[in-house]
Amino acid sequence: MTEKKESPENETGSTNQVQGDEELIPFMDTFYSLASNDARERSIAASSMIKHIFFEKEVKNDDKEGIDALVKDGIYALTRLMKGLCSGRASARQGFASCLAMFLRLSFKLRPNKGNDDDGDDRLWIELFMKDAKGPVEASEFVRNQLNDNTNIDGPSSSSDKKKKSMGKKNRSEEKDHRFGRLFGILAVVRSGTLVEASEKVIQGYVADLIDLYNQKAWLNEPSVHALKELFSCLSSVTDNDAFDNLVQRSLGNFFSF
């Protein structure tokens, strides 16, 4: 089956490689173009979204109204990117996953306050995107919760809307798309580099998510194991050997050994 070979690739380049203004497209149009079969169109769409939210020249440090509008767009984009992972089209999964990885990387690195003055908001973008989060939660845990909610075929786990459960059993194609969506989402988080600052609780949560995917379907075995190896490979470069070995043992138990 060719699906198992899918993997979100870095189509958008480094965080400094943003398309020129003449190639940018409107923010709301980027979501359509991210699903294009044309890799260049997906790349332009991702760069357009990133530039709109994180590098908007018209918004100054003390422009609260402008920053609030970008935060609103950022929250919307994060949700749409995660939902887009569950598309039945391989090109859409590639586009949304690659853009999500860059979106998260910048969210955890940049702040609206671009200068060194005391004006403007000194919080990271991801902290601003969390403004509607319920209760105190670290940024990496917020991202995992959002990913699980948006790739859950029955909708958000905390939803009180019973109508979703009365819609009947989802077909196999939809279930497959949502499973691949979660897998692609976890790989996007790993490739964003944001897990290096995550707590062990969050890391073990992602490991549990991947093991759950592994146990669901035989055709998810190989890509789930690949994602686990990539996750731990990412962490091994920033963790001393003893701490890394202990983390792997606590997270994986007897599931398998590398």
Short mmCIF file of N, CA and C in Angstrom, two decimals, residues 29-188:
data_model
loop_
_atom_site.label_atom_id
_atom_site.label_comp_id
_atom_site.label_asym_id
_atom_site.label_seq_id
_atom_site.Cartn_x
_atom_site.Cartn_y
_atom_site.Cartn_z
N ASP A 29 -6.74 32.50 1.02
CA ASP A 29 -6.54 31.65 -0.15
C ASP A 29 -5.44 30.61 0.08
N THR A 30 -4.64 30.82 1.11
CA THR A 30 -3.50 29.91 1.32
C THR A 30 -3.95 28.49 1.64
N PHE A 31 -5.07 28.35 2.31
CA PHE A 31 -5.51 27.01 2.72
C PHE A 31 -5.90 26.15 1.51
N TYR A 32 -6.49 26.79 0.52
CA TYR A 32 -6.83 26.07 -0.70
C TYR A 32 -5.56 25.65 -1.44
N SER A 33 -4.60 26.56 -1.53
CA SER A 33 -3.38 26.28 -2.28
C SER A 33 -2.47 25.28 -1.57
N LEU A 34 -2.59 25.17 -0.26
CA LEU A 34 -1.78 24.18 0.47
C LEU A 34 -2.14 22.75 0.07
N ALA A 35 -3.33 22.57 -0.50
CA ALA A 35 -3.78 21.24 -0.91
C ALA A 35 -3.48 20.96 -2.38
N SER A 36 -2.79 21.88 -3.05
CA SER A 36 -2.52 21.73 -4.47
C SER A 36 -1.60 20.54 -4.76
N ASN A 37 -1.73 19.97 -5.92
CA ASN A 37 -0.82 18.91 -6.36
C ASN A 37 0.54 19.47 -6.77
N ASP A 38 0.60 20.78 -6.97
CA ASP A 38 1.83 21.45 -7.38
C ASP A 38 2.63 21.85 -6.14
N ALA A 39 3.83 21.27 -5.99
CA ALA A 39 4.66 21.54 -4.81
C ALA A 39 5.03 23.02 -4.70
N ARG A 40 5.26 23.68 -5.83
CA ARG A 40 5.62 25.10 -5.78
C ARG A 40 4.45 25.94 -5.29
N GLU A 41 3.24 25.60 -5.72
CA GLU A 41 2.06 26.34 -5.26
C GLU A 41 1.88 26.15 -3.75
N ARG A 42 2.13 24.93 -3.26
CA ARG A 42 2.04 24.70 -1.82
C ARG A 42 3.08 25.52 -1.06
N SER A 43 4.28 25.60 -1.62
CA SER A 43 5.35 26.36 -0.99
C SER A 43 5.02 27.84 -0.92
N ILE A 44 4.48 28.39 -2.00
CA ILE A 44 4.09 29.80 -2.02
C ILE A 44 2.98 30.06 -1.01
N ALA A 45 2.02 29.13 -0.91
CA ALA A 45 0.92 29.28 0.04
C ALA A 45 1.45 29.29 1.47
N ALA A 46 2.35 28.37 1.79
CA ALA A 46 2.91 28.32 3.14
C ALA A 46 3.69 29.59 3.46
N SER A 47 4.50 30.04 2.53
CA SER A 47 5.28 31.27 2.76
C SER A 47 4.36 32.47 2.93
N SER A 48 3.28 32.52 2.16
CA SER A 48 2.32 33.63 2.27
C SER A 48 1.68 33.66 3.64
N MET A 49 1.28 32.49 4.14
CA MET A 49 0.66 32.43 5.46
C MET A 49 1.66 32.84 6.54
N ILE A 50 2.87 32.31 6.46
CA ILE A 50 3.89 32.61 7.46
C ILE A 50 4.21 34.10 7.48
N LYS A 51 4.35 34.69 6.30
CA LYS A 51 4.68 36.12 6.23
C LYS A 51 3.52 36.96 6.77
N HIS A 52 2.31 36.57 6.47
CA HIS A 52 1.14 37.34 6.93
C HIS A 52 1.09 37.38 8.46
N ILE A 53 1.32 36.26 9.10
CA ILE A 53 1.15 36.18 10.56
C ILE A 53 2.39 36.65 11.32
N PHE A 54 3.57 36.23 10.89
CA PHE A 54 4.77 36.47 11.68
C PHE A 54 5.65 37.61 11.19
N PHE A 55 5.50 38.03 9.94
CA PHE A 55 6.38 39.06 9.38
C PHE A 55 5.60 40.19 8.73
N GLU A 56 4.45 40.51 9.29
CA GLU A 56 3.61 41.58 8.75
C GLU A 56 4.27 42.93 9.06
N LYS A 57 4.78 43.59 8.03
CA LYS A 57 5.53 44.84 8.24
C LYS A 57 4.64 45.99 8.69
N GLU A 58 3.36 45.93 8.36
CA GLU A 58 2.46 47.04 8.67
C GLU A 58 2.09 47.11 10.15
N VAL A 59 2.34 46.01 10.88
CA VAL A 59 1.96 45.97 12.29
C VAL A 59 3.17 46.31 13.16
N LYS A 60 3.05 47.37 13.94
CA LYS A 60 4.13 47.81 14.80
C LYS A 60 4.00 47.18 16.19
N ASN A 61 5.08 47.32 16.97
CA ASN A 61 5.10 46.71 18.30
C ASN A 61 3.95 47.16 19.18
N ASP A 62 3.59 48.45 19.07
CA ASP A 62 2.57 49.00 19.97
C ASP A 62 1.18 49.02 19.32
N ASP A 63 1.03 48.35 18.19
CA ASP A 63 -0.26 48.32 17.49
C ASP A 63 -1.08 47.14 18.04
N LYS A 64 -1.76 47.37 19.17
CA LYS A 64 -2.50 46.30 19.82
C LYS A 64 -3.61 45.75 18.94
N GLU A 65 -4.31 46.64 18.25
CA GLU A 65 -5.39 46.20 17.38
C GLU A 65 -4.86 45.32 16.25
N GLY A 66 -3.73 45.73 15.67
CA GLY A 66 -3.14 44.95 14.60
C GLY A 66 -2.65 43.59 15.07
N ILE A 67 -2.02 43.57 16.25
CA ILE A 67 -1.51 42.31 16.81
C ILE A 67 -2.68 41.39 17.16
N ASP A 68 -3.75 41.95 17.72
CA ASP A 68 -4.93 41.14 18.06
C ASP A 68 -5.51 40.48 16.81
N ALA A 69 -5.50 41.22 15.70
CA ALA A 69 -6.02 40.66 14.45
C ALA A 69 -5.15 39.51 13.96
N LEU A 70 -3.83 39.67 14.11
CA LEU A 70 -2.92 38.59 13.70
C LEU A 70 -3.03 37.38 14.61
N VAL A 71 -3.26 37.62 15.90
CA VAL A 71 -3.47 36.51 16.83
C VAL A 71 -4.72 35.73 16.43
N LYS A 72 -5.76 36.46 16.09
CA LYS A 72 -7.01 35.81 15.65
C LYS A 72 -6.74 34.97 14.40
N ASP A 73 -5.99 35.52 13.46
CA ASP A 73 -5.65 34.78 12.24
C ASP A 73 -4.77 33.57 12.57
N GLY A 74 -3.86 33.74 13.53
CA GLY A 74 -2.98 32.65 13.91
C GLY A 74 -3.73 31.49 14.55
N ILE A 75 -4.68 31.80 15.40
CA ILE A 75 -5.49 30.76 16.03
C ILE A 75 -6.30 30.02 14.98
N TYR A 76 -6.86 30.78 14.05
CA TYR A 76 -7.63 30.17 12.96
C TYR A 76 -6.73 29.29 12.10
N ALA A 77 -5.54 29.79 11.78
CA ALA A 77 -4.62 29.04 10.93
C ALA A 77 -4.19 27.74 11.60
N LEU A 78 -3.90 27.79 12.89
CA LEU A 78 -3.46 26.59 13.60
C LEU A 78 -4.53 25.50 13.53
N THR A 79 -5.78 25.89 13.73
CA THR A 79 -6.88 24.93 13.65
C THR A 79 -7.05 24.38 12.23
N ARG A 80 -7.01 25.27 11.24
CA ARG A 80 -7.18 24.83 9.85
C ARG A 80 -6.04 23.93 9.39
N LEU A 81 -4.83 24.23 9.82
CA LEU A 81 -3.68 23.40 9.45
C LEU A 81 -3.82 21.99 10.01
N MET A 82 -4.28 21.90 11.25
CA MET A 82 -4.43 20.59 11.88
C MET A 82 -5.58 19.81 11.26
N LYS A 83 -6.66 20.49 10.98
CA LYS A 83 -7.80 19.81 10.32
C LYS A 83 -7.42 19.37 8.91
N GLY A 84 -6.61 20.18 8.23
CA GLY A 84 -6.19 19.84 6.88
C GLY A 84 -5.35 18.58 6.80
N LEU A 85 -4.74 18.19 7.91
CA LEU A 85 -3.95 16.96 7.94
C LEU A 85 -4.80 15.74 7.66
N CYS A 86 -6.10 15.85 7.90
CA CYS A 86 -7.01 14.71 7.75
C CYS A 86 -7.63 14.63 6.36
N SER A 87 -7.10 15.41 5.45
CA SER A 87 -7.59 15.36 4.07
C SER A 87 -7.32 13.98 3.47
N GLY A 88 -8.18 13.58 2.56
CA GLY A 88 -7.98 12.31 1.88
C GLY A 88 -6.96 12.39 0.76
N ARG A 89 -6.46 13.58 0.48
CA ARG A 89 -5.49 13.78 -0.59
C ARG A 89 -4.08 13.84 -0.03
N ALA A 90 -3.20 13.03 -0.59
CA ALA A 90 -1.82 12.98 -0.10
C ALA A 90 -1.14 14.34 -0.23
N SER A 91 -1.39 15.05 -1.33
CA SER A 91 -0.74 16.35 -1.52
C SER A 91 -1.19 17.35 -0.46
N ALA A 92 -2.44 17.27 -0.04
CA ALA A 92 -2.94 18.16 1.00
C ALA A 92 -2.26 17.86 2.33
N ARG A 93 -2.13 16.57 2.66
CA ARG A 93 -1.44 16.22 3.90
C ARG A 93 -0.01 16.74 3.90
N GLN A 94 0.67 16.63 2.75
CA GLN A 94 2.04 17.14 2.63
C GLN A 94 2.07 18.65 2.88
N GLY A 95 1.17 19.36 2.20
CA GLY A 95 1.16 20.81 2.29
C GLY A 95 0.84 21.31 3.69
N PHE A 96 -0.19 20.76 4.30
CA PHE A 96 -0.59 21.22 5.63
C PHE A 96 0.44 20.82 6.69
N ALA A 97 1.02 19.64 6.58
CA ALA A 97 2.02 19.20 7.56
C ALA A 97 3.28 20.04 7.49
N SER A 98 3.76 20.31 6.29
CA SER A 98 4.98 21.12 6.13
C SER A 98 4.76 22.53 6.65
N CYS A 99 3.61 23.11 6.35
CA CYS A 99 3.30 24.45 6.82
C CYS A 99 3.14 24.47 8.34
N LEU A 100 2.51 23.44 8.89
CA LEU A 100 2.34 23.36 10.35
C LEU A 100 3.68 23.31 11.05
N ALA A 101 4.64 22.56 10.51
CA ALA A 101 5.96 22.47 11.15
C ALA A 101 6.61 23.85 11.23
N MET A 102 6.56 24.61 10.14
CA MET A 102 7.15 25.95 10.15
C MET A 102 6.36 26.89 11.05
N PHE A 103 5.04 26.79 11.00
CA PHE A 103 4.18 27.63 11.84
C PHE A 103 4.52 27.45 13.31
N LEU A 104 4.66 26.20 13.75
CA LEU A 104 4.98 25.93 15.15
C LEU A 104 6.38 26.40 15.50
N ARG A 105 7.34 26.16 14.61
CA ARG A 105 8.71 26.57 14.87
C ARG A 105 8.79 28.06 15.16
N LEU A 106 8.12 28.86 14.34
CA LEU A 106 8.15 30.31 14.53
C LEU A 106 7.31 30.74 15.73
N SER A 107 6.21 30.05 15.98
CA SER A 107 5.35 30.39 17.12
C SER A 107 6.09 30.27 18.44
N PHE A 108 7.01 29.31 18.51
CA PHE A 108 7.76 29.07 19.74
C PHE A 108 9.04 29.91 19.82
N LYS A 109 9.38 30.63 18.74
CA LYS A 109 10.62 31.40 18.72
C LYS A 109 10.39 32.91 18.71
N LEU A 110 9.33 33.36 18.05
CA LEU A 110 9.14 34.78 17.81
C LEU A 110 8.09 35.41 18.73
N ARG A 111 8.20 36.73 18.86
CA ARG A 111 7.25 37.52 19.65
C ARG A 111 6.76 38.68 18.79
N PRO A 112 5.56 39.18 19.06
CA PRO A 112 5.08 40.35 18.32
C PRO A 112 6.00 41.55 18.50
N ASN A 113 6.59 41.66 19.70
CA ASN A 113 7.49 42.76 20.00
C ASN A 113 8.84 42.48 19.35
N LYS A 114 9.08 43.07 18.19
CA LYS A 114 10.29 42.78 17.42
C LYS A 114 11.49 43.60 17.89
N GLY A 115 11.23 44.64 18.65
CA GLY A 115 12.32 45.51 19.09
C GLY A 115 12.80 45.18 20.49
N ASN A 116 13.64 46.04 21.02
CA ASN A 116 14.18 45.84 22.37
C ASN A 116 13.55 46.78 23.38
N ASP A 117 12.52 47.51 22.95
CA ASP A 117 11.89 48.44 23.87
C ASP A 117 10.89 47.71 24.75
N ASP A 118 10.30 48.45 25.64
CA ASP A 118 9.35 47.86 26.59
C ASP A 118 7.92 47.94 26.11
N ASP A 119 7.73 48.49 24.91
CA ASP A 119 6.38 48.60 24.38
C ASP A 119 5.97 47.29 23.73
N GLY A 120 4.70 47.05 23.60
CA GLY A 120 4.21 45.86 22.91
C GLY A 120 4.16 44.66 23.83
N ASP A 121 3.71 43.56 23.28
CA ASP A 121 3.52 42.32 24.04
C ASP A 121 4.80 41.50 23.98
N ASP A 122 5.31 41.12 25.13
CA ASP A 122 6.58 40.39 25.18
C ASP A 122 6.38 38.88 25.16
N ARG A 123 5.15 38.40 25.07
CA ARG A 123 4.91 36.97 25.04
C ARG A 123 5.21 36.39 23.67
N LEU A 124 5.53 35.10 23.65
CA LEU A 124 5.73 34.41 22.38
C LEU A 124 4.39 34.32 21.64
N TRP A 125 4.46 34.16 20.32
CA TRP A 125 3.22 34.02 19.55
C TRP A 125 2.39 32.84 20.05
N ILE A 126 3.04 31.73 20.35
CA ILE A 126 2.27 30.55 20.77
C ILE A 126 1.52 30.83 22.06
N GLU A 127 2.10 31.66 22.93
CA GLU A 127 1.41 32.01 24.18
C GLU A 127 0.17 32.85 23.90
N LEU A 128 0.24 33.68 22.88
CA LEU A 128 -0.93 34.47 22.50
C LEU A 128 -2.00 33.60 21.85
N PHE A 129 -1.56 32.60 21.07
CA PHE A 129 -2.52 31.70 20.44
C PHE A 129 -3.24 30.83 21.46
N MET A 130 -2.70 30.75 22.67
CA MET A 130 -3.27 29.91 23.72
C MET A 130 -4.29 30.66 24.58
N LYS A 131 -4.66 31.83 24.18
CA LYS A 131 -5.47 32.68 25.07
C LYS A 131 -6.81 32.06 25.47
N ASP A 132 -7.32 31.14 24.65
CA ASP A 132 -8.60 30.50 24.97
C ASP A 132 -8.43 29.11 25.59
N ALA A 133 -7.18 28.76 25.92
CA ALA A 133 -6.93 27.44 26.52
C ALA A 133 -7.58 27.37 27.89
N LYS A 134 -8.10 26.19 28.22
CA LYS A 134 -8.75 26.00 29.50
C LYS A 134 -7.73 25.60 30.56
N GLY A 135 -7.58 26.47 31.58
CA GLY A 135 -6.68 26.17 32.67
C GLY A 135 -5.22 26.35 32.28
N PRO A 136 -4.33 26.34 33.28
CA PRO A 136 -2.89 26.47 33.00
C PRO A 136 -2.35 25.25 32.28
N VAL A 137 -1.64 25.49 31.21
CA VAL A 137 -1.10 24.39 30.42
C VAL A 137 0.14 24.90 29.70
N GLU A 138 1.17 24.07 29.61
CA GLU A 138 2.37 24.49 28.89
C GLU A 138 2.09 24.50 27.39
N ALA A 139 2.89 25.26 26.66
CA ALA A 139 2.64 25.45 25.24
C ALA A 139 2.65 24.13 24.46
N SER A 140 3.62 23.27 24.76
CA SER A 140 3.71 22.00 24.02
C SER A 140 2.52 21.10 24.30
N GLU A 141 2.02 21.15 25.51
CA GLU A 141 0.84 20.35 25.84
C GLU A 141 -0.39 20.91 25.15
N PHE A 142 -0.48 22.23 25.06
CA PHE A 142 -1.58 22.86 24.34
C PHE A 142 -1.60 22.39 22.89
N VAL A 143 -0.43 22.35 22.24
CA VAL A 143 -0.35 21.92 20.85
C VAL A 143 -0.81 20.47 20.72
N ARG A 144 -0.36 19.61 21.63
CA ARG A 144 -0.78 18.20 21.55
C ARG A 144 -2.29 18.07 21.73
N ASN A 145 -2.85 18.82 22.68
CA ASN A 145 -4.30 18.75 22.90
C ASN A 145 -5.06 19.21 21.65
N GLN A 146 -4.56 20.28 21.03
CA GLN A 146 -5.21 20.79 19.81
C GLN A 146 -5.11 19.77 18.69
N LEU A 147 -3.96 19.15 18.56
CA LEU A 147 -3.77 18.16 17.50
C LEU A 147 -4.70 16.97 17.70
N ASN A 148 -4.80 16.48 18.92
CA ASN A 148 -5.68 15.34 19.19
C ASN A 148 -7.15 15.69 18.95
N ASP A 149 -7.54 16.89 19.34
CA ASP A 149 -8.93 17.31 19.11
C ASP A 149 -9.24 17.44 17.62
N ASN A 150 -8.32 18.01 16.87
CA ASN A 150 -8.59 18.29 15.46
C ASN A 150 -8.36 17.11 14.54
N THR A 151 -7.75 16.04 15.06
CA THR A 151 -7.58 14.82 14.26
C THR A 151 -8.41 13.68 14.82
N ASN A 152 -9.31 14.01 15.74
CA ASN A 152 -10.23 13.03 16.31
C ASN A 152 -11.44 12.94 15.40
N ILE A 153 -11.71 11.77 14.88
CA ILE A 153 -12.79 11.62 13.91
C ILE A 153 -14.15 11.96 14.51
N ASP A 154 -14.29 11.87 15.82
CA ASP A 154 -15.56 12.21 16.48
C ASP A 154 -15.58 13.64 16.97
N GLY A 155 -14.56 14.43 16.63
CA GLY A 155 -14.51 15.81 17.08
C GLY A 155 -13.78 15.93 18.40
N PRO A 156 -13.69 17.15 18.96
CA PRO A 156 -12.98 17.38 20.22
C PRO A 156 -13.48 16.45 21.32
N SER A 157 -12.53 15.87 22.06
CA SER A 157 -12.88 14.92 23.11
C SER A 157 -13.65 15.57 24.24
N SER A 158 -13.46 16.90 24.40
CA SER A 158 -14.14 17.61 25.48
C SER A 158 -15.49 18.17 25.07
N SER A 159 -15.86 17.95 23.80
CA SER A 159 -17.11 18.52 23.31
C SER A 159 -18.31 17.88 23.97
N SER A 160 -19.30 18.72 24.30
CA SER A 160 -20.55 18.22 24.89
C SER A 160 -21.62 18.02 23.82
N ASP A 161 -21.23 18.27 22.59
CA ASP A 161 -22.18 18.13 21.48
C ASP A 161 -22.41 16.65 21.17
N LYS A 162 -23.56 16.15 21.48
CA LYS A 162 -23.87 14.73 21.29
C LYS A 162 -24.27 14.40 19.85
N LYS A 163 -24.48 15.43 19.06
CA LYS A 163 -24.94 15.17 17.70
C LYS A 163 -23.90 14.39 16.91
N LYS A 164 -22.60 14.66 17.21
CA LYS A 164 -21.56 13.99 16.47
C LYS A 164 -21.61 12.48 16.67
N LYS A 165 -22.02 12.05 17.85
CA LYS A 165 -22.06 10.63 18.14
C LYS A 165 -23.29 9.97 17.54
N SER A 166 -24.24 10.79 17.14
CA SER A 166 -25.47 10.24 16.58
C SER A 166 -25.43 10.18 15.06
N MET A 167 -24.29 10.57 14.48
CA MET A 167 -24.19 10.62 13.03
C MET A 167 -23.89 9.25 12.42
N GLY A 168 -23.70 8.27 13.28
CA GLY A 168 -23.44 6.93 12.77
C GLY A 168 -21.97 6.64 12.64
N LYS A 169 -21.69 5.44 12.29
CA LYS A 169 -20.32 4.98 12.17
C LYS A 169 -19.64 5.60 10.96
N LYS A 170 -18.41 6.07 11.14
CA LYS A 170 -17.65 6.66 10.04
C LYS A 170 -17.15 5.55 9.13
N ASN A 171 -17.02 5.86 7.84
CA ASN A 171 -16.53 4.83 6.93
C ASN A 171 -15.03 4.64 7.09
N ARG A 172 -14.53 3.57 6.49
CA ARG A 172 -13.12 3.23 6.67
C ARG A 172 -12.19 4.29 6.10
N SER A 173 -12.61 4.90 5.01
CA SER A 173 -11.78 5.92 4.39
C SER A 173 -11.58 7.11 5.32
N GLU A 174 -12.65 7.56 5.98
CA GLU A 174 -12.55 8.67 6.93
C GLU A 174 -11.67 8.32 8.11
N GLU A 175 -11.82 7.10 8.63
CA GLU A 175 -11.00 6.67 9.76
C GLU A 175 -9.53 6.65 9.36
N LYS A 176 -9.27 6.15 8.18
CA LYS A 176 -7.89 6.10 7.68
C LYS A 176 -7.30 7.51 7.56
N ASP A 177 -8.09 8.43 7.01
CA ASP A 177 -7.61 9.81 6.83
C ASP A 177 -7.27 10.45 8.17
N HIS A 178 -8.10 10.23 9.18
CA HIS A 178 -7.85 10.83 10.48
C HIS A 178 -6.66 10.20 11.19
N ARG A 179 -6.47 8.91 11.00
CA ARG A 179 -5.28 8.27 11.59
C ARG A 179 -4.01 8.81 10.96
N PHE A 180 -4.01 8.89 9.62
CA PHE A 180 -2.86 9.46 8.94
C PHE A 180 -2.69 10.94 9.33
N GLY A 181 -3.80 11.64 9.52
CA GLY A 181 -3.71 13.03 9.92
C GLY A 181 -3.00 13.20 11.24
N ARG A 182 -3.32 12.35 12.20
CA ARG A 182 -2.64 12.44 13.50
C ARG A 182 -1.17 12.09 13.37
N LEU A 183 -0.86 11.07 12.58
CA LEU A 183 0.53 10.68 12.38
C LEU A 183 1.32 11.83 11.74
N PHE A 184 0.77 12.42 10.69
CA PHE A 184 1.44 13.53 10.03
C PHE A 184 1.59 14.72 10.98
N GLY A 185 0.59 14.94 11.82
CA GLY A 185 0.65 16.04 12.77
C GLY A 185 1.76 15.85 13.78
N ILE A 186 1.91 14.64 14.30
CA ILE A 186 2.98 14.37 15.27
C ILE A 186 4.34 14.57 14.61
N LEU A 187 4.49 14.09 13.37
CA LEU A 187 5.76 14.28 12.66
C LEU A 187 6.03 15.76 12.42
N ALA A 188 4.99 16.54 12.15
CA ALA A 188 5.17 17.98 11.97
C ALA A 188 5.65 18.63 13.25
#
